[in-house]
Amino acid sequence: MKKAVVLLSGGLDSATTLAIARDRRFACYSLSIDYGQRHRSELEAAQNVARSLGAHTHQVIKIDLAAFGGSALTDQSMAIPISGENTDIPVTYVPARNTIMLSLALAWAETLDCQDIFVGVNAVDYSGYPDCRPEYIQAFENMANLATKAAVEGKKWTIHAPLIHLSKKEIIQAGLALGVDYSMTVSCYQADALGRACGVCDSCRFRRAGFEAMGRVDPARYKF
């Protein structure tokens, strides 16, 4: 089997991405980043998801983006927005987060001698983050094919973003068809220590709307 590094946050989208990579017959090396986010329950969820979906191995890398702040996900003094009405890039955007995570995935993949990386970014039902756009993914792939020893030696990198053009409903449908247990996942920006979701942040709203569009109840645990 070909190897692939799969970025795994513990949320709905990344769990679906891992299931897709497995379905495409990749041996999956899942990677989670402990970057100083508000809660650790998503990292615990990532471990459970990796085990459930048969990842070859799961690794957690610690990097303290809270030292920089600049995001409501890494700075406890900034409130998580709950109105859902902001059309600008929201304060939950973490500066350069996907670039940092993909770079770590690229470094690990090169040591594993594999040229495939999966990431669960989405450009449809999302919060307007600039590093979730198709042109960003293509630009990172181009960079990887310029900046690595593997590429210089003729091994082409592919950054897979299988969810990028899907609605949340379509993502959930794909995951259910592949056996994802969404009750294990934690998507909330401000989940508590038990992994219970707030139900009012952007991530919770998009997730709930996806299940409602299917006529199903979201199996996530909510505080209220």
PDB file of C-alpha atoms in Angstrom:
ATOM      1  CA  MET A   1       0.000   0.000   0.000  1.00  0.00           C
ATOM      2  CA  LYS A   2       1.099   3.555  -0.706  1.00  0.00           C
ATOM      3  CA  LYS A   3       1.650   5.692   2.364  1.00  0.00           C
ATOM      4  CA  ALA A   4      -0.053   9.001   3.087  1.00  0.00           C
ATOM      5  CA  VAL A   5       0.135  11.517   5.898  1.00  0.00           C
ATOM      6  CA  VAL A   6      -3.336  12.656   6.960  1.00  0.00           C
ATOM      7  CA  LEU A   7      -3.833  15.777   9.063  1.00  0.00           C
ATOM      8  CA  LEU A   8      -6.318  14.840  11.772  1.00  0.00           C
ATOM      9  CA  SER A   9      -7.795  17.462  14.085  1.00  0.00           C
ATOM     10  CA  GLY A  10     -10.426  15.233  15.651  1.00  0.00           C
ATOM     11  CA  GLY A  11     -13.290  17.067  13.965  1.00  0.00           C
ATOM     12  CA  LEU A  12     -15.896  15.932  11.458  1.00  0.00           C
ATOM     13  CA  ASP A  13     -14.045  17.014   8.316  1.00  0.00           C
ATOM     14  CA  SER A  14     -10.664  15.509   9.162  1.00  0.00           C
ATOM     15  CA  ALA A  15     -12.265  12.229  10.268  1.00  0.00           C
ATOM     16  CA  THR A  16     -14.026  12.007   6.906  1.00  0.00           C
ATOM     17  CA  THR A  17     -10.756  12.784   5.133  1.00  0.00           C
ATOM     18  CA  LEU A  18      -8.996   9.945   6.960  1.00  0.00           C
ATOM     19  CA  ALA A  19     -11.791   7.561   5.960  1.00  0.00           C
ATOM     20  CA  ILE A  20     -11.473   8.658   2.329  1.00  0.00           C
ATOM     21  CA  ALA A  21      -7.693   8.165   2.339  1.00  0.00           C
ATOM     22  CA  ARG A  22      -8.142   4.691   3.797  1.00  0.00           C
ATOM     23  CA  ASP A  23     -10.811   3.895   1.191  1.00  0.00           C
ATOM     24  CA  ARG A  24      -8.345   4.926  -1.521  1.00  0.00           C
ATOM     25  CA  ARG A  25      -6.036   2.173  -0.242  1.00  0.00           C
ATOM     26  CA  PHE A  26      -3.457   4.361   1.462  1.00  0.00           C
ATOM     27  CA  ALA A  27      -1.639   3.270   4.602  1.00  0.00           C
ATOM     28  CA  CYS A  28      -2.527   6.295   6.718  1.00  0.00           C
ATOM     29  CA  TYR A  29      -0.121   8.045   9.061  1.00  0.00           C
ATOM     30  CA  SER A  30      -2.330  10.475  10.946  1.00  0.00           C
ATOM     31  CA  LEU A  31      -0.889  13.682  12.374  1.00  0.00           C
ATOM     32  CA  SER A  32      -2.475  15.977  14.957  1.00  0.00           C
ATOM     33  CA  ILE A  33      -1.079  19.324  16.037  1.00  0.00           C
ATOM     34  CA  ASP A  34      -1.292  20.518  19.630  1.00  0.00           C
ATOM     35  CA  TYR A  35      -0.917  24.203  18.785  1.00  0.00           C
ATOM     36  CA  GLY A  36      -2.214  25.802  21.989  1.00  0.00           C
ATOM     37  CA  GLN A  37      -5.894  25.626  21.066  1.00  0.00           C
ATOM     38  CA  ARG A  38      -8.558  26.362  23.678  1.00  0.00           C
ATOM     39  CA  HIS A  39      -9.256  22.738  24.552  1.00  0.00           C
ATOM     40  CA  ARG A  40      -7.578  19.343  24.361  1.00  0.00           C
ATOM     41  CA  SER A  41     -10.743  17.323  23.806  1.00  0.00           C
ATOM     42  CA  GLU A  42     -10.280  17.495  20.039  1.00  0.00           C
ATOM     43  CA  LEU A  43      -6.849  15.891  20.392  1.00  0.00           C
ATOM     44  CA  GLU A  44      -8.355  13.093  22.451  1.00  0.00           C
ATOM     45  CA  ALA A  45     -11.025  12.726  19.766  1.00  0.00           C
ATOM     46  CA  ALA A  46      -8.304  12.505  17.109  1.00  0.00           C
ATOM     47  CA  GLN A  47      -6.691   9.583  18.921  1.00  0.00           C
ATOM     48  CA  ASN A  48     -10.027   7.778  19.079  1.00  0.00           C
ATOM     49  CA  VAL A  49     -10.800   8.456  15.416  1.00  0.00           C
ATOM     50  CA  ALA A  50      -7.348   7.288  14.306  1.00  0.00           C
ATOM     51  CA  ARG A  51      -7.816   4.051  16.203  1.00  0.00           C
ATOM     52  CA  SER A  52     -11.366   3.547  14.933  1.00  0.00           C
ATOM     53  CA  LEU A  53     -10.453   4.102  11.281  1.00  0.00           C
ATOM     54  CA  GLY A  54      -7.342   1.970  11.351  1.00  0.00           C
ATOM     55  CA  ALA A  55      -4.601   4.546  10.939  1.00  0.00           C
ATOM     56  CA  HIS A  56      -1.213   2.867  10.661  1.00  0.00           C
ATOM     57  CA  THR A  57       0.061   5.209  13.360  1.00  0.00           C
ATOM     58  CA  HIS A  58      -1.005   8.452  14.987  1.00  0.00           C
ATOM     59  CA  GLN A  59       1.399  11.161  16.061  1.00  0.00           C
ATOM     60  CA  VAL A  60       0.808  14.398  17.964  1.00  0.00           C
ATOM     61  CA  ILE A  61       3.224  17.302  17.491  1.00  0.00           C
ATOM     62  CA  LYS A  62       3.258  20.198  19.953  1.00  0.00           C
ATOM     63  CA  ILE A  63       3.855  23.740  18.730  1.00  0.00           C
ATOM     64  CA  ASP A  64       2.793  26.764  20.765  1.00  0.00           C
ATOM     65  CA  LEU A  65       0.925  29.182  18.504  1.00  0.00           C
ATOM     66  CA  ALA A  66      -0.644  30.638  21.638  1.00  0.00           C
ATOM     67  CA  ALA A  67       2.708  32.382  22.133  1.00  0.00           C
ATOM     68  CA  PHE A  68       1.748  34.584  19.174  1.00  0.00           C
ATOM     69  CA  GLY A  69      -1.994  34.797  19.842  1.00  0.00           C
ATOM     70  CA  GLY A  70      -3.951  36.730  17.237  1.00  0.00           C
ATOM     71  CA  SER A  71      -6.848  34.267  17.226  1.00  0.00           C
ATOM     72  CA  ALA A  72      -9.799  33.491  19.466  1.00  0.00           C
ATOM     73  CA  LEU A  73      -8.720  29.828  19.286  1.00  0.00           C
ATOM     74  CA  THR A  74      -5.339  30.552  20.912  1.00  0.00           C
ATOM     75  CA  ASP A  75      -6.080  33.631  23.027  1.00  0.00           C
ATOM     76  CA  GLN A  76      -8.526  33.050  25.872  1.00  0.00           C
ATOM     77  CA  SER A  77      -9.132  36.798  26.218  1.00  0.00           C
ATOM     78  CA  MET A  78     -10.806  36.909  22.782  1.00  0.00           C
ATOM     79  CA  ALA A  79     -14.435  35.823  22.594  1.00  0.00           C
ATOM     80  CA  ILE A  80     -15.570  33.124  20.169  1.00  0.00           C
ATOM     81  CA  PRO A  81     -18.128  34.723  17.800  1.00  0.00           C
ATOM     82  CA  ILE A  82     -21.589  33.196  17.975  1.00  0.00           C
ATOM     83  CA  SER A  83     -23.759  35.454  15.766  1.00  0.00           C
ATOM     84  CA  GLY A  84     -22.881  33.834  12.448  1.00  0.00           C
ATOM     85  CA  GLU A  85     -23.394  37.194  10.742  1.00  0.00           C
ATOM     86  CA  ASN A  86     -19.823  38.344  10.229  1.00  0.00           C
ATOM     87  CA  THR A  87     -18.863  38.383   6.530  1.00  0.00           C
ATOM     88  CA  ASP A  88     -15.190  39.201   7.211  1.00  0.00           C
ATOM     89  CA  ILE A  89     -12.496  36.678   8.081  1.00  0.00           C
ATOM     90  CA  PRO A  90     -13.502  35.797  11.663  1.00  0.00           C
ATOM     91  CA  VAL A  91     -11.351  36.046  14.780  1.00  0.00           C
ATOM     92  CA  THR A  92     -11.230  32.214  14.870  1.00  0.00           C
ATOM     93  CA  TYR A  93      -8.743  32.358  11.984  1.00  0.00           C
ATOM     94  CA  VAL A  94      -5.360  31.215  13.322  1.00  0.00           C
ATOM     95  CA  PRO A  95      -2.523  33.024  11.496  1.00  0.00           C
ATOM     96  CA  ALA A  96      -0.750  30.669   9.075  1.00  0.00           C
ATOM     97  CA  ARG A  97      -2.180  27.589  10.812  1.00  0.00           C
ATOM     98  CA  ASN A  98      -2.750  25.446   7.714  1.00  0.00           C
ATOM     99  CA  THR A  99       0.633  26.444   6.293  1.00  0.00           C
ATOM    100  CA  ILE A 100       2.336  25.383   9.515  1.00  0.00           C
ATOM    101  CA  MET A 101       0.387  22.127   9.730  1.00  0.00           C
ATOM    102  CA  LEU A 102       0.926  21.212   6.097  1.00  0.00           C
ATOM    103  CA  SER A 103       4.639  21.987   6.466  1.00  0.00           C
ATOM    104  CA  LEU A 104       4.894  19.591   9.400  1.00  0.00           C
ATOM    105  CA  ALA A 105       2.976  16.973   7.422  1.00  0.00           C
ATOM    106  CA  LEU A 106       5.338  17.531   4.491  1.00  0.00           C
ATOM    107  CA  ALA A 107       8.397  17.060   6.698  1.00  0.00           C
ATOM    108  CA  TRP A 108       7.055  13.818   8.157  1.00  0.00           C
ATOM    109  CA  ALA A 109       5.952  12.522   4.758  1.00  0.00           C
ATOM    110  CA  GLU A 110       9.411  13.098   3.321  1.00  0.00           C
ATOM    111  CA  THR A 111      10.982  11.009   6.078  1.00  0.00           C
ATOM    112  CA  LEU A 112       8.398   8.283   5.391  1.00  0.00           C
ATOM    113  CA  ASP A 113       9.262   8.335   1.686  1.00  0.00           C
ATOM    114  CA  CYS A 114       5.694   9.043   0.665  1.00  0.00           C
ATOM    115  CA  GLN A 115       4.427  11.791  -1.614  1.00  0.00           C
ATOM    116  CA  ASP A 116       0.770  12.069  -0.609  1.00  0.00           C
ATOM    117  CA  ILE A 117      -0.728  14.340   2.052  1.00  0.00           C
ATOM    118  CA  PHE A 118      -4.438  14.590   2.900  1.00  0.00           C
ATOM    119  CA  VAL A 119      -6.043  17.630   4.497  1.00  0.00           C
ATOM    120  CA  GLY A 120      -9.721  18.207   5.290  1.00  0.00           C
ATOM    121  CA  VAL A 121     -10.095  21.834   4.196  1.00  0.00           C
ATOM    122  CA  ASN A 122     -13.433  22.921   2.757  1.00  0.00           C
ATOM    123  CA  ALA A 123     -14.324  25.957   0.639  1.00  0.00           C
ATOM    124  CA  VAL A 124     -18.134  25.633   0.731  1.00  0.00           C
ATOM    125  CA  ASP A 125     -19.567  25.398   4.267  1.00  0.00           C
ATOM    126  CA  TYR A 126     -16.718  27.126   6.110  1.00  0.00           C
ATOM    127  CA  SER A 127     -15.895  30.374   7.899  1.00  0.00           C
ATOM    128  CA  GLY A 128     -14.047  32.224   5.144  1.00  0.00           C
ATOM    129  CA  TYR A 129     -10.496  31.248   6.042  1.00  0.00           C
ATOM    130  CA  PRO A 130      -8.031  32.165   3.242  1.00  0.00           C
ATOM    131  CA  ASP A 131      -6.019  28.959   3.757  1.00  0.00           C
ATOM    132  CA  CYS A 132      -9.023  26.768   2.905  1.00  0.00           C
ATOM    133  CA  ARG A 133      -9.259  27.877  -0.725  1.00  0.00           C
ATOM    134  CA  PRO A 134      -8.395  25.638  -3.713  1.00  0.00           C
ATOM    135  CA  GLU A 135      -5.791  28.114  -4.961  1.00  0.00           C
ATOM    136  CA  TYR A 136      -4.014  27.935  -1.610  1.00  0.00           C
ATOM    137  CA  ILE A 137      -3.843  24.127  -1.720  1.00  0.00           C
ATOM    138  CA  GLN A 138      -2.477  24.280  -5.265  1.00  0.00           C
ATOM    139  CA  ALA A 139       0.099  26.884  -4.229  1.00  0.00           C
ATOM    140  CA  PHE A 140       1.291  24.726  -1.317  1.00  0.00           C
ATOM    141  CA  GLU A 141       1.587  21.712  -3.611  1.00  0.00           C
ATOM    142  CA  ASN A 142       3.647  23.798  -6.037  1.00  0.00           C
ATOM    143  CA  MET A 143       5.896  24.899  -3.190  1.00  0.00           C
ATOM    144  CA  ALA A 144       6.354  21.303  -1.996  1.00  0.00           C
ATOM    145  CA  ASN A 145       7.450  20.337  -5.500  1.00  0.00           C
ATOM    146  CA  LEU A 146      10.112  23.059  -5.452  1.00  0.00           C
ATOM    147  CA  ALA A 147      11.397  22.949  -1.895  1.00  0.00           C
ATOM    148  CA  THR A 148      12.082  19.303  -1.023  1.00  0.00           C
ATOM    149  CA  LYS A 149      14.845  16.810  -1.679  1.00  0.00           C
ATOM    150  CA  ALA A 150      12.232  14.263  -2.780  1.00  0.00           C
ATOM    151  CA  ALA A 151      10.906  16.600  -5.477  1.00  0.00           C
ATOM    152  CA  VAL A 152      14.398  17.459  -6.737  1.00  0.00           C
ATOM    153  CA  GLU A 153      14.976  13.710  -7.104  1.00  0.00           C
ATOM    154  CA  GLY A 154      11.850  13.406  -9.248  1.00  0.00           C
ATOM    155  CA  LYS A 155       9.162  12.368  -6.756  1.00  0.00           C
ATOM    156  CA  LYS A 156       6.038  14.450  -7.252  1.00  0.00           C
ATOM    157  CA  TRP A 157       4.016  15.623  -4.252  1.00  0.00           C
ATOM    158  CA  THR A 158       0.220  15.593  -4.219  1.00  0.00           C
ATOM    159  CA  ILE A 159      -1.809  17.490  -1.639  1.00  0.00           C
ATOM    160  CA  HIS A 160      -5.240  15.853  -1.515  1.00  0.00           C
ATOM    161  CA  ALA A 161      -8.177  17.986  -0.353  1.00  0.00           C
ATOM    162  CA  PRO A 162     -11.103  15.635  -1.090  1.00  0.00           C
ATOM    163  CA  LEU A 163     -13.695  17.746   0.744  1.00  0.00           C
ATOM    164  CA  ILE A 164     -12.830  21.110  -0.713  1.00  0.00           C
ATOM    165  CA  HIS A 165     -15.851  21.403  -3.037  1.00  0.00           C
ATOM    166  CA  LEU A 166     -18.369  19.488  -0.893  1.00  0.00           C
ATOM    167  CA  SER A 167     -21.175  20.867   1.255  1.00  0.00           C
ATOM    168  CA  LYS A 168     -21.311  19.790   4.889  1.00  0.00           C
ATOM    169  CA  LYS A 169     -24.222  17.499   4.013  1.00  0.00           C
ATOM    170  CA  GLU A 170     -22.174  15.835   1.266  1.00  0.00           C
ATOM    171  CA  ILE A 171     -19.202  15.438   3.618  1.00  0.00           C
ATOM    172  CA  ILE A 172     -21.353  13.695   6.216  1.00  0.00           C
ATOM    173  CA  GLN A 173     -22.920  11.448   3.574  1.00  0.00           C
ATOM    174  CA  ALA A 174     -19.471  10.425   2.362  1.00  0.00           C
ATOM    175  CA  GLY A 175     -18.266   9.714   5.888  1.00  0.00           C
ATOM    176  CA  LEU A 176     -21.284   7.668   6.878  1.00  0.00           C
ATOM    177  CA  ALA A 177     -20.884   5.566   3.736  1.00  0.00           C
ATOM    178  CA  LEU A 178     -17.298   4.854   4.808  1.00  0.00           C
ATOM    179  CA  GLY A 179     -18.170   3.954   8.388  1.00  0.00           C
ATOM    180  CA  VAL A 180     -17.169   7.118  10.253  1.00  0.00           C
ATOM    181  CA  ASP A 181     -18.571   7.243  13.781  1.00  0.00           C
ATOM    182  CA  TYR A 182     -19.252  10.955  14.131  1.00  0.00           C
ATOM    183  CA  SER A 183     -20.102  10.605  17.810  1.00  0.00           C
ATOM    184  CA  MET A 184     -16.330  10.325  18.364  1.00  0.00           C
ATOM    185  CA  THR A 185     -15.554  13.649  16.714  1.00  0.00           C
ATOM    186  CA  VAL A 186     -15.263  17.088  18.322  1.00  0.00           C
ATOM    187  CA  SER A 187     -15.766  20.065  15.996  1.00  0.00           C
ATOM    188  CA  CYS A 188     -16.658  22.851  18.441  1.00  0.00           C
ATOM    189  CA  TYR A 189     -14.319  25.841  18.806  1.00  0.00           C
ATOM    190  CA  GLN A 190     -14.942  25.929  22.564  1.00  0.00           C
ATOM    191  CA  ALA A 191     -15.790  22.385  23.615  1.00  0.00           C
ATOM    192  CA  ASP A 192     -15.425  21.621  27.307  1.00  0.00           C
ATOM    193  CA  ALA A 193     -13.050  19.102  28.874  1.00  0.00           C
ATOM    194  CA  LEU A 194     -15.574  16.328  28.222  1.00  0.00           C
ATOM    195  CA  GLY A 195     -15.777  17.188  24.525  1.00  0.00           C
ATOM    196  CA  ARG A 196     -19.271  18.677  24.791  1.00  0.00           C
ATOM    197  CA  ALA A 197     -20.000  21.273  22.117  1.00  0.00           C
ATOM    198  CA  CYS A 198     -21.361  24.775  22.693  1.00  0.00           C
ATOM    199  CA  GLY A 199     -23.866  24.555  19.826  1.00  0.00           C
ATOM    200  CA  VAL A 200     -23.574  28.248  18.893  1.00  0.00           C
ATOM    201  CA  CYS A 201     -20.138  28.821  17.321  1.00  0.00           C
ATOM    202  CA  ASP A 202     -19.667  28.744  13.528  1.00  0.00           C
ATOM    203  CA  SER A 203     -18.275  25.233  13.573  1.00  0.00           C
ATOM    204  CA  CYS A 204     -21.228  23.891  15.563  1.00  0.00           C
ATOM    205  CA  ARG A 205     -23.733  25.706  13.350  1.00  0.00           C
ATOM    206  CA  PHE A 206     -22.274  24.347  10.102  1.00  0.00           C
ATOM    207  CA  ARG A 207     -22.100  20.846  11.555  1.00  0.00           C
ATOM    208  CA  ARG A 208     -25.671  20.845  12.857  1.00  0.00           C
ATOM    209  CA  ALA A 209     -26.969  22.266   9.583  1.00  0.00           C
ATOM    210  CA  GLY A 210     -25.293  19.426   7.672  1.00  0.00           C
ATOM    211  CA  PHE A 211     -27.006  16.769   9.756  1.00  0.00           C
ATOM    212  CA  GLU A 212     -30.329  18.626   9.634  1.00  0.00           C
ATOM    213  CA  ALA A 213     -30.100  18.777   5.825  1.00  0.00           C
ATOM    214  CA  MET A 214     -29.956  14.983   5.890  1.00  0.00           C
ATOM    215  CA  GLY A 215     -32.847  14.700   8.320  1.00  0.00           C
ATOM    216  CA  ARG A 216     -30.551  13.237  10.961  1.00  0.00           C
ATOM    217  CA  VAL A 217     -29.622  14.173  14.510  1.00  0.00           C
ATOM    218  CA  ASP A 218     -26.024  15.179  15.101  1.00  0.00           C
ATOM    219  CA  PRO A 219     -24.545  12.501  17.414  1.00  0.00           C
ATOM    220  CA  ALA A 220     -22.130  14.979  18.985  1.00  0.00           C
ATOM    221  CA  ARG A 221     -22.569  15.737  22.673  1.00  0.00           C
ATOM    222  CA  TYR A 222     -23.795  19.267  23.366  1.00  0.00           C
ATOM    223  CA  LYS A 223     -23.743  21.216  26.630  1.00  0.00           C
ATOM    224  CA  PHE A 224     -27.366  22.264  26.215  1.00  0.00           C
TER     225      PHE A 224
END
